[in-house]
PDB file of C-alpha atoms in Angstrom:
ATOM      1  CA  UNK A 278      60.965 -29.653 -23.118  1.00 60.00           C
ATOM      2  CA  UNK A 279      61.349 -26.130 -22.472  1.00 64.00           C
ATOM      3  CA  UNK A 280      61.853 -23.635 -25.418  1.00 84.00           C
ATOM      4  CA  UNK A 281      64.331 -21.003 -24.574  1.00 91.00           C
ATOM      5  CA  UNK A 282      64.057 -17.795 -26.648  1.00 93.00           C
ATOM      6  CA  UNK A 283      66.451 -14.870 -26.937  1.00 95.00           C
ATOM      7  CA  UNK A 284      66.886 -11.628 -29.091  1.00 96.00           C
ATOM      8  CA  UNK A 285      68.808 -12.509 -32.165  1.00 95.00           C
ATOM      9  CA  UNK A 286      71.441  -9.731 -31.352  1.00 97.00           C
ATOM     10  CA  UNK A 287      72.741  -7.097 -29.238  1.00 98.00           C
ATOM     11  CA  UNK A 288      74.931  -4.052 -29.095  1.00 98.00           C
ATOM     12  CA  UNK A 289      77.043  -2.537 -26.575  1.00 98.00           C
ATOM     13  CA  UNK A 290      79.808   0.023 -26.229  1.00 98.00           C
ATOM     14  CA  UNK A 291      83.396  -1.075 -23.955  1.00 98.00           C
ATOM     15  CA  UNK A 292      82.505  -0.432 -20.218  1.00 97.00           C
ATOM     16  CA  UNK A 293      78.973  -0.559 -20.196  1.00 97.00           C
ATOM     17  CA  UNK A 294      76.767  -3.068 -18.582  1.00 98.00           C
ATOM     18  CA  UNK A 295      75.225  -5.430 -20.502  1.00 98.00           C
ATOM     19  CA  UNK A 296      72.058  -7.302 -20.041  1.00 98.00           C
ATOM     20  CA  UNK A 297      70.721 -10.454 -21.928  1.00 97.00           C
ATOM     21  CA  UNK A 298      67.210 -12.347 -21.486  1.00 97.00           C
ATOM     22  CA  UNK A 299      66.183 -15.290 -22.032  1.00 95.00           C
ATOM     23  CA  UNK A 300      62.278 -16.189 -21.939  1.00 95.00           C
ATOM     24  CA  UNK A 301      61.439 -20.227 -21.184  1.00 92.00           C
ATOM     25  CA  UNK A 302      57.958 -20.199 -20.240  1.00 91.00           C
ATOM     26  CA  UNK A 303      57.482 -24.351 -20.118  1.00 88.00           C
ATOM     27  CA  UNK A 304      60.586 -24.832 -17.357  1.00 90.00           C
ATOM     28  CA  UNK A 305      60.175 -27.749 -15.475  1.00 87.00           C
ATOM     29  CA  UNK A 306      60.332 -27.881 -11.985  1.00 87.00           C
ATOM     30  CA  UNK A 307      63.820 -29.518 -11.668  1.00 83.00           C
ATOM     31  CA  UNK A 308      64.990 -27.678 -14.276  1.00 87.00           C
ATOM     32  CA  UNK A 309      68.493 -25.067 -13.715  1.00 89.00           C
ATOM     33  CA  UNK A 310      69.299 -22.223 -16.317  1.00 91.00           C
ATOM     34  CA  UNK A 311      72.822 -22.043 -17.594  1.00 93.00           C
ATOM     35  CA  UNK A 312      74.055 -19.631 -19.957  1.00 95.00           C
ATOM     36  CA  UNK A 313      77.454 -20.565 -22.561  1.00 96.00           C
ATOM     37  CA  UNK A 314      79.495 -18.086 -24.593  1.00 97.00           C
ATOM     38  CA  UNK A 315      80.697 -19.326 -27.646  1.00 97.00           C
ATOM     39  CA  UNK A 316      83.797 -17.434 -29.945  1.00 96.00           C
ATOM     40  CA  UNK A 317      83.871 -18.637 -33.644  1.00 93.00           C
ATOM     41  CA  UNK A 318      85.223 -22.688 -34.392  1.00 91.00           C
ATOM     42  CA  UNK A 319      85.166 -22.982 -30.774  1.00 94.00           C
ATOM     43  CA  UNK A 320      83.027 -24.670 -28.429  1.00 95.00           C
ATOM     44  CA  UNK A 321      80.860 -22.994 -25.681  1.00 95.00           C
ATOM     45  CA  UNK A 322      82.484 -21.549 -22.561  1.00 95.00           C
ATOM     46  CA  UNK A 323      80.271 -22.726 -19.463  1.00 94.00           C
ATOM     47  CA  UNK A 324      79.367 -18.523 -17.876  1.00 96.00           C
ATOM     48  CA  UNK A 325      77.257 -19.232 -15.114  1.00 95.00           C
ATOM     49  CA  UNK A 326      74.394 -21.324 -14.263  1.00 92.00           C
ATOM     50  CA  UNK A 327      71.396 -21.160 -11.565  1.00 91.00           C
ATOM     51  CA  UNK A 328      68.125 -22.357 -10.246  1.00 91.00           C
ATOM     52  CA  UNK A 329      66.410 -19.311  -8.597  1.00 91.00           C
ATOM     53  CA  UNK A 330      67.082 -15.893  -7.670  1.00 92.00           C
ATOM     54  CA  UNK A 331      70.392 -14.281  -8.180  1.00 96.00           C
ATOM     55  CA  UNK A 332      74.075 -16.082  -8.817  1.00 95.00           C
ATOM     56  CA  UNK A 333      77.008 -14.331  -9.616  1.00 97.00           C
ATOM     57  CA  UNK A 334      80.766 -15.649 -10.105  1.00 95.00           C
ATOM     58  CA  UNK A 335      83.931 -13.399 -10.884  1.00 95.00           C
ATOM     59  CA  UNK A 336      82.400 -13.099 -14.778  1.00 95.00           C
ATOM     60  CA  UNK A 337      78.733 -12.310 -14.644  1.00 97.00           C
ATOM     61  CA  UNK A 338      75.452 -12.462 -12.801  1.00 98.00           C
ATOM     62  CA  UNK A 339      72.155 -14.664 -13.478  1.00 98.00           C
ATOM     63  CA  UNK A 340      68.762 -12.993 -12.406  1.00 98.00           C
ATOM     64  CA  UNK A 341      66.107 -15.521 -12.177  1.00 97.00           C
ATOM     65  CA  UNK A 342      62.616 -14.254 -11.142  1.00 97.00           C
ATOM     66  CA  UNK A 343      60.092 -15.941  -8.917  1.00 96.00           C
ATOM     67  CA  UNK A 344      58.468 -17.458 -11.343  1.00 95.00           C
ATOM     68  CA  UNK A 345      61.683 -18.857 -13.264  1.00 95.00           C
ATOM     69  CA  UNK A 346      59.819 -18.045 -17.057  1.00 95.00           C
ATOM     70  CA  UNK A 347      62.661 -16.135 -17.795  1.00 96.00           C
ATOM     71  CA  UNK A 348      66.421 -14.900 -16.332  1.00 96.00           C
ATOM     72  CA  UNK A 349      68.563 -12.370 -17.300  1.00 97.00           C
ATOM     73  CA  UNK A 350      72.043 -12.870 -17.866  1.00 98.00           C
ATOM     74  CA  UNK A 351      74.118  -9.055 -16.488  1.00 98.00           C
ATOM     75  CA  UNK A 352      77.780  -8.911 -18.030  1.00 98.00           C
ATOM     76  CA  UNK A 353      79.679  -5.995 -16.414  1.00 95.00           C
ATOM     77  CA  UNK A 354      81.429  -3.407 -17.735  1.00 94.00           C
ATOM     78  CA  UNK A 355      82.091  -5.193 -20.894  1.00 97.00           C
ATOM     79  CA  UNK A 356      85.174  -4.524 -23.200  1.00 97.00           C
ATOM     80  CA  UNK A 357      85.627  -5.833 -27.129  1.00 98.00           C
ATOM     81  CA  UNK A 358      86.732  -9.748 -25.773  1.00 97.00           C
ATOM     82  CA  UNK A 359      83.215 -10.096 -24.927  1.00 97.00           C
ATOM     83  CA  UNK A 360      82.139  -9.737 -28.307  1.00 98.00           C
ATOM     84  CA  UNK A 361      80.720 -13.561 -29.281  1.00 98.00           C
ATOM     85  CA  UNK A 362      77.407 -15.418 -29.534  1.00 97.00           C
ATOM     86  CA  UNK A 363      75.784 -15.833 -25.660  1.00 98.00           C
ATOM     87  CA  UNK A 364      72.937 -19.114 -25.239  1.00 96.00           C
ATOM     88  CA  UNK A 365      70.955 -19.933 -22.743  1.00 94.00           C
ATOM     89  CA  UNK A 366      70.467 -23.194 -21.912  1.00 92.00           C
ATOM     90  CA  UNK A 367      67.300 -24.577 -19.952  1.00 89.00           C
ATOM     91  CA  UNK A 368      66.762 -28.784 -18.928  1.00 84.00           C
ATOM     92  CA  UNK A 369      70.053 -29.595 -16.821  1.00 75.00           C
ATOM     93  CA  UNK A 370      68.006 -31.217 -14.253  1.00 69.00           C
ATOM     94  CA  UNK A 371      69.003 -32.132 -10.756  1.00 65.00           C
ATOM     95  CA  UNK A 372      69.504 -35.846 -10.121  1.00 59.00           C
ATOM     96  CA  UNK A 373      68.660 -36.601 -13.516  1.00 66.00           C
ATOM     97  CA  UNK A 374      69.199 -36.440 -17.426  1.00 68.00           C
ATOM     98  CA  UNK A 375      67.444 -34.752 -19.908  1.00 77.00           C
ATOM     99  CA  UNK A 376      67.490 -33.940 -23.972  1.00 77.00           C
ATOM    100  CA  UNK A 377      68.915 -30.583 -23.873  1.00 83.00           C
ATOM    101  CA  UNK A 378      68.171 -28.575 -26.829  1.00 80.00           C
ATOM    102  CA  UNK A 379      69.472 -24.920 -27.346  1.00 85.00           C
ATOM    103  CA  UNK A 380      68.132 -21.393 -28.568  1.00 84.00           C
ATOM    104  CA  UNK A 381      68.850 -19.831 -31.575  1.00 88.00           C
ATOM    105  CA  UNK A 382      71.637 -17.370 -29.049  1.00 95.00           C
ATOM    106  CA  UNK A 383      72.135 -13.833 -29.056  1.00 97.00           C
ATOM    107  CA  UNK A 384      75.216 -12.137 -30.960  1.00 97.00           C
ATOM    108  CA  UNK A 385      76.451  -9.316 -28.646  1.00 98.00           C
ATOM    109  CA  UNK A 386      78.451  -6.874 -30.342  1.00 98.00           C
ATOM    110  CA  UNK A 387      80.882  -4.523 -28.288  1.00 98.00           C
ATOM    111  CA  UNK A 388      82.129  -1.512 -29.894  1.00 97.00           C
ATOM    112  CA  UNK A 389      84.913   1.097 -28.668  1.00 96.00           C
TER     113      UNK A 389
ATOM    114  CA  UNK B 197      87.445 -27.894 -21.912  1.00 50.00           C
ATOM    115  CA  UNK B 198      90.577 -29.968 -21.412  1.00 55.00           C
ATOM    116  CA  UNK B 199      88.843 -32.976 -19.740  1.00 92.00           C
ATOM    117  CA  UNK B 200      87.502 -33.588 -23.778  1.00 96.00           C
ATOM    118  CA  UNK B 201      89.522 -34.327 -26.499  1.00 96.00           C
ATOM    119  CA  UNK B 202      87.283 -33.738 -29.837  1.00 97.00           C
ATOM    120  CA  UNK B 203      89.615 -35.025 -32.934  1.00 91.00           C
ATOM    121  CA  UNK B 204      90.623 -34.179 -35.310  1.00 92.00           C
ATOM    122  CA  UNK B 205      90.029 -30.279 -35.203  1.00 94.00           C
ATOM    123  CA  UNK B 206      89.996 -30.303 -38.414  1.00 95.00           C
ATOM    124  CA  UNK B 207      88.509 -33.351 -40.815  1.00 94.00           C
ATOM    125  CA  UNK B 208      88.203 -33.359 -45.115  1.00 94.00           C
ATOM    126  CA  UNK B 209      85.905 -36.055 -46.796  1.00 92.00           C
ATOM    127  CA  UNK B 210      85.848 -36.785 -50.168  1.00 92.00           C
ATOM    128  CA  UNK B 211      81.172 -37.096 -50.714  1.00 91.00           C
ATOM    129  CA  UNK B 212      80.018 -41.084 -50.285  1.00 90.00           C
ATOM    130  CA  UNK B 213      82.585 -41.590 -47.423  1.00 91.00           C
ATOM    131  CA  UNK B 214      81.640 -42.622 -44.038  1.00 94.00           C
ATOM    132  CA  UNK B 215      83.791 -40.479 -41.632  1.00 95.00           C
ATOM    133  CA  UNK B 216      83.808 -40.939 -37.732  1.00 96.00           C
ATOM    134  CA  UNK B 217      84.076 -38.539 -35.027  1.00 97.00           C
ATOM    135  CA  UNK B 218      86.205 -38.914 -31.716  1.00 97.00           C
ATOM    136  CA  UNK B 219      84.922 -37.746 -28.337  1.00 97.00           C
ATOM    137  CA  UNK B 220      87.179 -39.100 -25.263  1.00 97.00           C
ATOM    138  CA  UNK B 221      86.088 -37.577 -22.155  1.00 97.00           C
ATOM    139  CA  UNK B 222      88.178 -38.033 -18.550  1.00 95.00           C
ATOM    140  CA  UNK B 223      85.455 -36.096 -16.604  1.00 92.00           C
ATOM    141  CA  UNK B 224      83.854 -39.279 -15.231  1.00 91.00           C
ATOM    142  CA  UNK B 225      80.571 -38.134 -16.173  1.00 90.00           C
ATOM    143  CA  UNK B 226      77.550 -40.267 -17.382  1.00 90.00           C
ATOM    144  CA  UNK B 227      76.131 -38.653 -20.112  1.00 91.00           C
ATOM    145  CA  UNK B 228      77.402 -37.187 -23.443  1.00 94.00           C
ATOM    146  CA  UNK B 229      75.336 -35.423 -26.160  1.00 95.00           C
ATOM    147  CA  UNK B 230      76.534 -35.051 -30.130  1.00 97.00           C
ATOM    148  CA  UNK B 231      75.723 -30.906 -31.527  1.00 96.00           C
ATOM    149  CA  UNK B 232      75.984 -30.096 -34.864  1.00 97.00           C
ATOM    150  CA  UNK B 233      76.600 -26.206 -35.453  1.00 96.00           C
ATOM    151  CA  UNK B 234      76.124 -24.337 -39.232  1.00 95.00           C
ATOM    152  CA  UNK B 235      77.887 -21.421 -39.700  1.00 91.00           C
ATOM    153  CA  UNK B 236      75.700 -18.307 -37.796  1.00 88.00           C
ATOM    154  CA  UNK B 237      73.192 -20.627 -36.501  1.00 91.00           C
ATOM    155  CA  UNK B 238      72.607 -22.617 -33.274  1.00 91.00           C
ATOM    156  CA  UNK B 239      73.371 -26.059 -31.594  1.00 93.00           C
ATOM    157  CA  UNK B 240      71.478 -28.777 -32.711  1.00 93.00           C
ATOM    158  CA  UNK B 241      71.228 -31.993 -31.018  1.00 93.00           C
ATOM    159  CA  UNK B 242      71.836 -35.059 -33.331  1.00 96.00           C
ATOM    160  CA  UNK B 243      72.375 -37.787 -30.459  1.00 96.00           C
ATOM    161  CA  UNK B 244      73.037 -38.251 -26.876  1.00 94.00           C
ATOM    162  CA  UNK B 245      74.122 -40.649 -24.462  1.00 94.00           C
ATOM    163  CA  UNK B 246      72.821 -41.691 -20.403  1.00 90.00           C
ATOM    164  CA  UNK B 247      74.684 -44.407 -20.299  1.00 90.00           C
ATOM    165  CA  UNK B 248      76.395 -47.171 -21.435  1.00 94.00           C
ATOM    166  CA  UNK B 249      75.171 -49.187 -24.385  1.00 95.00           C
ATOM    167  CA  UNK B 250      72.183 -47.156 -24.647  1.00 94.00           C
ATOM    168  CA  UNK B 251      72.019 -43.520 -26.672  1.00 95.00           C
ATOM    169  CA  UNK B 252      68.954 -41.376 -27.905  1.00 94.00           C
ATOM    170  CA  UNK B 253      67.920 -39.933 -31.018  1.00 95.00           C
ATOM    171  CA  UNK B 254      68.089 -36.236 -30.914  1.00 93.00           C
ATOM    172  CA  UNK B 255      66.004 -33.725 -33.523  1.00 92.00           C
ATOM    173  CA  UNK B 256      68.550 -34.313 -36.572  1.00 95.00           C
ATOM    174  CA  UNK B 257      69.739 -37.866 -36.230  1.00 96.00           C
ATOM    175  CA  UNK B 258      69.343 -38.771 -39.662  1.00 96.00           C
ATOM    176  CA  UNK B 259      72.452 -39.644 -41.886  1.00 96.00           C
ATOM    177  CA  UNK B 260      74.444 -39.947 -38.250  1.00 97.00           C
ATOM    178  CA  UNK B 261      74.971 -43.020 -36.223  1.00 97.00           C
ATOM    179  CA  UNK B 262      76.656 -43.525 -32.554  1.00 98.00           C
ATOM    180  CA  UNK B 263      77.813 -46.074 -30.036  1.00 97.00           C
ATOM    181  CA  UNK B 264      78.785 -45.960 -26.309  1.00 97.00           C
ATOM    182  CA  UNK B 265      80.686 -49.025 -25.349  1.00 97.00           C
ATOM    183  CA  UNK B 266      82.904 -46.978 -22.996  1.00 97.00           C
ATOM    184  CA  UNK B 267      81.826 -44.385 -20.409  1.00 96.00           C
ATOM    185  CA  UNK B 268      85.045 -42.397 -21.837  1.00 97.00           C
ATOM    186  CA  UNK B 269      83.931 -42.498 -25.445  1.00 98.00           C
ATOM    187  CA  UNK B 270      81.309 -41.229 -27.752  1.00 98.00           C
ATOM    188  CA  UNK B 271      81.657 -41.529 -31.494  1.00 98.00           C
ATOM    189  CA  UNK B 272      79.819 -40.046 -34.101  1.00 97.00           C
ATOM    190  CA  UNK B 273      79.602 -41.481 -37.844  1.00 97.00           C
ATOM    191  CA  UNK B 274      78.606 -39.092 -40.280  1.00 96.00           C
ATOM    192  CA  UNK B 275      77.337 -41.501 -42.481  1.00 94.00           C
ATOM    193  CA  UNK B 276      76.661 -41.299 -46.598  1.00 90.00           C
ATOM    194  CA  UNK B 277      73.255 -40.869 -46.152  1.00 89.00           C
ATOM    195  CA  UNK B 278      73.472 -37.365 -44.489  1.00 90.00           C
ATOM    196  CA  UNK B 279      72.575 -34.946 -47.485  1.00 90.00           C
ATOM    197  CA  UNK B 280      74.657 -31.946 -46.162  1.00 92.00           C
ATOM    198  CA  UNK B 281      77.290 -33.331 -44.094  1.00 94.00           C
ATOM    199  CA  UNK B 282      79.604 -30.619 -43.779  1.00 96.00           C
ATOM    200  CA  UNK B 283      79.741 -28.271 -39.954  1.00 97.00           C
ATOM    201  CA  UNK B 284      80.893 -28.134 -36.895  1.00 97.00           C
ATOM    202  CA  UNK B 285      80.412 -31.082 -34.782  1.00 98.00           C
ATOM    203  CA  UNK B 286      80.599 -30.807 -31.282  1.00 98.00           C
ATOM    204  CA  UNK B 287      80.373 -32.879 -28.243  1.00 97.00           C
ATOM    205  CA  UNK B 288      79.414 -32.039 -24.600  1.00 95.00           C
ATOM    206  CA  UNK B 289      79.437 -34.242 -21.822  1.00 94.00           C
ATOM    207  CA  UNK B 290      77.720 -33.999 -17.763  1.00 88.00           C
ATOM    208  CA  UNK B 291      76.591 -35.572 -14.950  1.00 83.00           C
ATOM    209  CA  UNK B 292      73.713 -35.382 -12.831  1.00 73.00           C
ATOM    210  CA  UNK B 293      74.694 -33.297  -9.678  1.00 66.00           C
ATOM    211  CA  UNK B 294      73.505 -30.061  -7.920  1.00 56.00           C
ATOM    212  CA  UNK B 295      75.852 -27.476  -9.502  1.00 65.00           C
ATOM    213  CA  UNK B 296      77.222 -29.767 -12.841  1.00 75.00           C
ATOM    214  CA  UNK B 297      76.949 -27.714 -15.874  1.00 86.00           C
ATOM    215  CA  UNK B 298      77.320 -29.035 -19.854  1.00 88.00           C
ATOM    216  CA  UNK B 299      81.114 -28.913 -20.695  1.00 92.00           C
ATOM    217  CA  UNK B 300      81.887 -28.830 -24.554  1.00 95.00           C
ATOM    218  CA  UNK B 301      84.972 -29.503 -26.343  1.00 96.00           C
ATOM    219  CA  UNK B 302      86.458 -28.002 -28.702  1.00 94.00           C
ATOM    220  CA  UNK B 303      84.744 -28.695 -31.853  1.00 97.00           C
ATOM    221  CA  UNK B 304      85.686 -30.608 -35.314  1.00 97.00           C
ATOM    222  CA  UNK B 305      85.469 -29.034 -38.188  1.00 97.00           C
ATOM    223  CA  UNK B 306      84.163 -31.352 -40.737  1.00 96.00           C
ATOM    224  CA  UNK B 307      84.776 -30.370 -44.421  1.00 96.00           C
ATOM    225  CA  UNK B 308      83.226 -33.044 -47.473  1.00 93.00           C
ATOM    226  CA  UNK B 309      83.887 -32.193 -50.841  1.00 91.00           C
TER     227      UNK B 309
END
């Protein structure tokens, strides 16, 4: 099962870019990354998720490297909403089903 | 995510009570996983679900018990046995597809006293 592991916390000020990574050296072959934000006494929010290279939506980008042991979730221009806990998720296989176990997260602060 | 309905939102126990835990899902998807969340920490898997009539043991599935005898449903008994019984219990659902994420819903909060 691949280990995901993050920095425990982060801080940014409104309208800078922000950029969160997430290490998983054991990724399996089928495995994609996806990457949740979570606010307080609610469940995650699904951000983005990928398999290789680069993905971005309206919200945020996902760098993934060549070697997939680690990905980098970009968050643009961020203002004080994006303040929450961000996880990175690694084992939602294609075609199949797997135990999928989460990281400890990263608590992104964003000041004014 | 409004294709799962977690209730209650919010759930109080008086200690030695078994309490259960509704998941209803309309997603149509196959498999559905049980987290249990302290407050500041991470997600922790206590039991999940490929399909029907047959669920897995995730890293803290002591003091919990489950049963899948719908595709729609999921519920999770917090049983006496579970020492510290009070989180946030949340359940995610997916199925296996090229670009199908884990959707969560919204959480119970369960308070024993």
């Amino acid at each position: 099962l691949a280990k995901t592991t993050q920095p425990i916390s982060m801080d940014s000020y409104e309208g800078q870019e922000v950029n969160i990574t997430c290490s998983h050296n054991n990724i399996a072959t089928n495995d994609y990354i996806t990457w949740y934000q979570q606010f307080p006494s609610q469940g995650p929010r699904f951000i983005i998720q990928g398999y290789k290279t680069k993905v971005t939506n309206e919200v945020a980008s996902l760098f993934i490297p060549a070697d997939r042991k680690s990905s980098t979730l970009s968050l643009p221009r961020v203002s004080l909403s994006d303040t929450a806990v961000y996880y990175c998720l690694v084992g939602v296989p294609r075609g199949g089903y797997n135990k999928l176990i989460f990281g400890a997260g990263t608590r992104l602060a964003v000041h004014p | 995510d409004g294709g799962i309905t977690q209730s209650p939102k919010y759930l109080f126990r008086k200690e030695g009570q078994n309490v259960t835990l509704s998941c209803e899902q309309n997603l149509n998807h196959d498999a559905m996983y049980w987290y249990r969340q302290d407050p500041g920490q991470g997600l922790r898997l206590i039991y999940y679900s490929q399909i029907v009539n047959d669920f897995q043991k995730g890293d803290i599935a002591e003091g919990y018990s489950v049963s899948r005898e719908k595709k729609e449903s999921f519920p999770l008994t917090v049983t006496s046995a579970q020492k510290n019984p009070t989180a946030f219990y949340l359940c995610a659902t997916y199925s296996p597809g090229r670009d199908s994420p884990l959707h969560f819903g919204n959480g119970t909060r369960l308070t024993v006293t």
